[in-house]
mmCIF file of C-alpha atoms in Angstrom:
data_model
loop_
_atom_site.group_PDB
_atom_site.id
_atom_site.type_symbol
_atom_site.label_atom_id
_atom_site.label_comp_id
_atom_site.label_asym_id
_atom_site.label_seq_id
_atom_site.Cartn_x
_atom_site.Cartn_y
_atom_site.Cartn_z
ATOM 1 C CA MET A 291 0.003 0.006 0.020
ATOM 2 C CA LEU A 292 1.213 3.488 -0.886
ATOM 3 C CA SER A 293 0.029 6.434 1.251
ATOM 4 C CA PHE A 294 0.004 10.079 0.214
ATOM 5 C CA ARG A 295 -0.713 13.005 2.546
ATOM 6 C CA SER A 296 -2.810 15.952 1.368
ATOM 7 C CA LYS A 297 -0.992 19.067 0.392
ATOM 8 C CA ILE A 298 -1.936 21.922 2.708
ATOM 9 C CA ASP A 299 -2.346 25.558 1.527
ATOM 10 C CA LEU A 300 -1.149 28.004 4.170
ATOM 11 C CA TRP A 301 -3.939 30.391 3.448
ATOM 12 C CA LEU A 302 -6.459 27.732 4.290
ATOM 13 C CA VAL A 303 -4.764 26.965 7.566
ATOM 14 C CA ALA A 304 -4.785 30.738 8.360
ATOM 15 C CA VAL A 305 -8.519 31.111 7.556
ATOM 16 C CA LEU A 306 -9.542 28.012 9.592
ATOM 17 C CA GLY A 307 -7.180 28.868 12.421
ATOM 18 C CA LEU A 308 -8.356 32.489 12.600
ATOM 19 C CA ALA A 309 -11.995 31.360 12.520
ATOM 20 C CA THR A 310 -11.359 29.020 15.473
ATOM 21 C CA VAL A 311 -9.442 31.602 17.448
ATOM 22 C CA VAL A 312 -12.254 34.197 16.930
ATOM 23 C CA ALA A 313 -14.950 31.658 18.023
ATOM 24 C CA ILE A 314 -12.891 30.715 21.091
ATOM 25 C CA SER A 315 -12.263 34.376 21.973
ATOM 26 C CA VAL A 316 -15.964 35.236 21.706
ATOM 27 C CA ALA A 317 -16.800 32.226 23.925
ATOM 28 C CA VAL A 318 -14.218 33.284 26.508
ATOM 29 C CA ALA A 319 -15.488 36.884 26.477
ATOM 30 C CA ALA A 320 -19.079 35.715 26.800
ATOM 31 C CA THR A 321 -18.221 33.351 29.683
ATOM 32 C CA VAL A 322 -16.318 36.092 31.559
ATOM 33 C CA SER A 323 -19.022 38.758 31.111
ATOM 34 C CA ALA A 324 -22.087 36.602 31.487
ATOM 35 C CA GLY A 325 -20.796 33.872 33.795
ATOM 36 C CA VAL A 326 -22.643 30.578 33.554
ATOM 37 C CA ALA A 327 -25.083 31.979 31.054
ATOM 38 C CA GLY A 328 -22.097 32.671 28.679
ATOM 39 C CA LEU A 329 -21.273 28.900 28.530
ATOM 40 C CA ALA A 330 -23.680 28.618 25.633
ATOM 41 C CA ALA A 331 -21.228 30.596 23.528
ATOM 42 C CA TRP A 332 -18.900 27.559 23.564
ATOM 43 C CA PHE A 333 -21.358 25.701 21.353
ATOM 44 C CA THR A 334 -19.847 27.219 18.123
ATOM 45 C CA PRO A 335 -16.156 26.553 18.728
ATOM 46 C CA VAL A 336 -16.922 23.049 20.036
ATOM 47 C CA VAL A 337 -18.933 22.224 16.937
ATOM 48 C CA MET A 338 -16.150 23.755 14.701
ATOM 49 C CA LEU A 339 -13.536 21.542 16.314
ATOM 50 C CA VAL A 340 -15.718 18.438 16.112
ATOM 51 C CA VAL A 341 -16.363 19.051 12.374
ATOM 52 C CA PHE A 342 -12.645 19.737 11.756
ATOM 53 C CA ARG A 343 -11.773 16.428 13.444
ATOM 54 C CA ALA A 344 -14.636 14.476 11.840
ATOM 55 C CA LEU A 345 -14.136 15.615 8.277
ATOM 56 C CA VAL A 346 -10.891 17.474 7.847
ATOM 57 C CA TRP A 347 -8.054 15.855 9.852
ATOM 58 C CA PRO A 348 -6.307 13.846 8.755
ATOM 59 C CA ILE A 349 -6.667 13.706 5.004
ATOM 60 C CA ARG A 350 -4.671 11.084 3.141
ATOM 61 C CA TYR A 351 -4.980 8.947 0.009
ATOM 62 C CA ASP A 352 -3.975 5.265 0.111
ATOM 63 C CA ILE A 353 -3.381 3.215 -3.031
ATOM 64 C CA GLU A 354 -4.268 -0.302 -2.012
ATOM 65 C CA ALA A 355 -4.080 -3.532 -4.054
ATOM 66 C CA GLU A 356 -7.445 -2.941 -5.803
ATOM 67 C CA HIS A 357 -8.700 0.354 -4.463
ATOM 68 C CA LEU A 358 -7.817 3.980 -3.946
ATOM 69 C CA ALA A 359 -8.935 4.805 -0.370
ATOM 70 C CA VAL A 360 -9.582 8.526 0.283
ATOM 71 C CA HIS A 361 -9.526 9.204 4.032
ATOM 72 C CA PHE A 362 -10.911 12.431 5.368
ATOM 73 C CA GLY A 363 -11.337 12.605 9.148
ATOM 74 C CA PHE A 364 -13.465 9.639 10.196
ATOM 75 C CA ALA A 365 -14.880 9.123 6.711
ATOM 76 C CA ARG A 366 -13.434 6.954 3.909
ATOM 77 C CA LYS A 367 -14.275 6.723 0.239
ATOM 78 C CA ARG A 368 -13.104 3.667 -1.750
ATOM 79 C CA ILE A 369 -12.708 3.722 -5.484
ATOM 80 C CA ALA A 370 -11.849 0.593 -7.411
ATOM 81 C CA LEU A 371 -8.612 1.181 -9.343
ATOM 82 C CA SER A 372 -10.192 -0.635 -12.303
ATOM 83 C CA GLU A 373 -12.829 2.081 -12.532
ATOM 84 C CA ILE A 374 -10.390 5.056 -12.796
ATOM 85 C CA THR A 375 -10.413 6.448 -16.338
ATOM 86 C CA ARG A 376 -8.629 9.781 -16.133
ATOM 87 C CA LEU A 377 -6.420 12.038 -13.902
ATOM 88 C CA THR A 378 -6.270 15.777 -14.677
ATOM 89 C CA PRO A 379 -4.904 18.783 -12.806
ATOM 90 C CA SER A 380 -7.603 21.036 -11.346
ATOM 91 C CA ARG A 381 -8.034 24.166 -9.280
ATOM 92 C CA ASN A 382 -11.754 23.662 -8.803
ATOM 93 C CA PRO A 383 -12.723 25.184 -5.422
ATOM 94 C CA LEU A 384 -15.688 22.776 -4.839
ATOM 95 C CA SER A 385 -15.748 21.078 -1.437
ATOM 96 C CA SER A 386 -13.649 17.977 -1.550
ATOM 97 C CA PRO A 387 -11.302 15.887 0.594
ATOM 98 C CA ALA A 388 -8.413 18.234 -0.167
ATOM 99 C CA LEU A 389 -6.618 20.894 1.918
ATOM 100 C CA SER A 390 -5.213 22.673 -1.180
ATOM 101 C CA LEU A 391 -6.509 24.096 -4.376
ATOM 102 C CA ASP A 392 -3.659 22.384 -6.174
ATOM 103 C CA ARG A 393 -5.774 19.348 -6.970
ATOM 104 C CA ILE A 394 -6.118 16.269 -9.133
ATOM 105 C CA ARG A 395 -9.531 15.344 -10.565
ATOM 106 C CA ILE A 396 -10.028 11.629 -10.734
ATOM 107 C CA ASP A 397 -12.708 10.535 -13.108
ATOM 108 C CA TYR A 398 -14.051 7.010 -12.462
ATOM 109 C CA GLY A 399 -17.044 4.768 -13.052
ATOM 110 C CA ASP A 400 -20.098 6.214 -14.807
ATOM 111 C CA ARG A 401 -19.419 9.991 -14.904
ATOM 112 C CA LYS A 402 -18.238 10.095 -11.280
ATOM 113 C CA TRP A 403 -15.298 12.147 -10.089
ATOM 114 C CA VAL A 404 -13.461 13.263 -6.971
ATOM 115 C CA LEU A 405 -10.990 16.091 -6.257
ATOM 116 C CA ILE A 406 -7.893 15.310 -4.140
ATOM 117 C CA SER A 407 -4.648 17.147 -3.366
ATOM 118 C CA PRO A 408 -1.723 14.795 -2.726
ATOM 119 C CA ALA A 409 1.414 16.616 -1.755
ATOM 120 C CA ASP A 410 3.392 14.430 -4.155
ATOM 121 C CA ARG A 411 1.270 14.833 -7.272
ATOM 122 C CA SER A 412 3.719 13.269 -9.616
ATOM 123 C CA GLY A 413 4.372 10.351 -7.327
ATOM 124 C CA PHE A 414 0.615 9.824 -6.937
ATOM 125 C CA ALA A 415 0.010 9.998 -10.744
ATOM 126 C CA THR A 416 2.862 7.633 -11.472
ATOM 127 C CA ALA A 417 1.579 5.093 -8.900
ATOM 128 C CA ILE A 418 -1.840 5.155 -10.511
ATOM 129 C CA GLN A 419 -0.274 4.891 -14.011
ATOM 130 C CA GLU A 420 1.516 1.758 -12.879
ATOM 131 C CA ARG A 421 -1.546 0.166 -11.457
ATOM 132 C CA VAL A 422 -4.091 1.373 -14.104
ATOM 133 C CA PRO A 423 -2.322 1.300 -17.390
ATOM 134 C CA GLY A 424 -5.493 2.237 -19.336
ATOM 135 C CA ALA A 425 -6.108 5.441 -17.438
ATOM 136 C CA ALA A 426 -5.546 8.714 -19.266
ATOM 137 C CA ILE A 427 -3.117 10.755 -17.145
ATOM 138 C CA ASP A 428 -2.460 14.404 -18.032
ATOM 139 C CA GLU A 429 1.298 14.774 -18.709
ATOM 140 C CA ARG A 430 1.453 17.771 -16.378
ATOM 141 C CA LEU A 431 0.915 15.370 -13.465
ATOM 142 C CA LEU A 432 3.825 13.098 -14.407
ATOM 143 C CA PRO A 433 7.461 13.762 -13.481
ATOM 144 C CA ALA A 434 9.193 15.933 -16.056
ATOM 145 C CA ALA A 435 11.759 13.448 -17.078
ATOM 146 C CA LYS A 436 9.207 10.723 -17.670
ATOM 147 C CA SER A 437 6.826 12.926 -19.655
ATOM 148 C CA ALA A 438 9.793 14.224 -21.728
ATOM 149 C CA ARG A 439 10.778 10.619 -22.599
ATOM 150 C CA THR A 440 7.251 9.708 -23.714
ATOM 151 C CA ALA A 441 6.764 12.859 -25.787
ATOM 152 C CA PRO A 442 6.792 12.224 -29.601
#
C-alpha cells in the first residue's frame, strides 16, 4: 500500500485557524462577562472543532491492491482502481477531501469524479499509471523526465 498526505495551503490553515481563534475568543469573552449563562457561547467553537476532526483531519490517499482509499477525518471513500479512467490537474474550489486548491480530478465509473490534493502529485500519478495502465493521465501530473521521454 502507498500512502499520500494531502498538500496543505497555508492560506487555508490561516482562515480555519483564525475562525477557530475568533470563536474561542468570543466564547471566553461571553463566559467572563455573563458567567454561567455565557457557557452557551462555547457551542460554536466546540462544533467547529468536532467538524474539523470528523471531516478534515487527517486527509490522506492510500493506493491499495485494488482500491484508492480517500480518508478524510473519520470518513473514507473507496474507489476501485479498475474504474479510474482519467487524472487531470484542477483548481476547482468545490468542497472535496483536499486541503489545497492544487488538486487532481479523478474521473471514475459512470461519470463520477473526486478532487484530491496529494502533496506528491507526480508520485501519486505515477503510482496510478503503474496500477491502471489504461487510465488517461495528463502529462502535467507526471514527473518531467518521464513525460519528456514519452513525448513524440
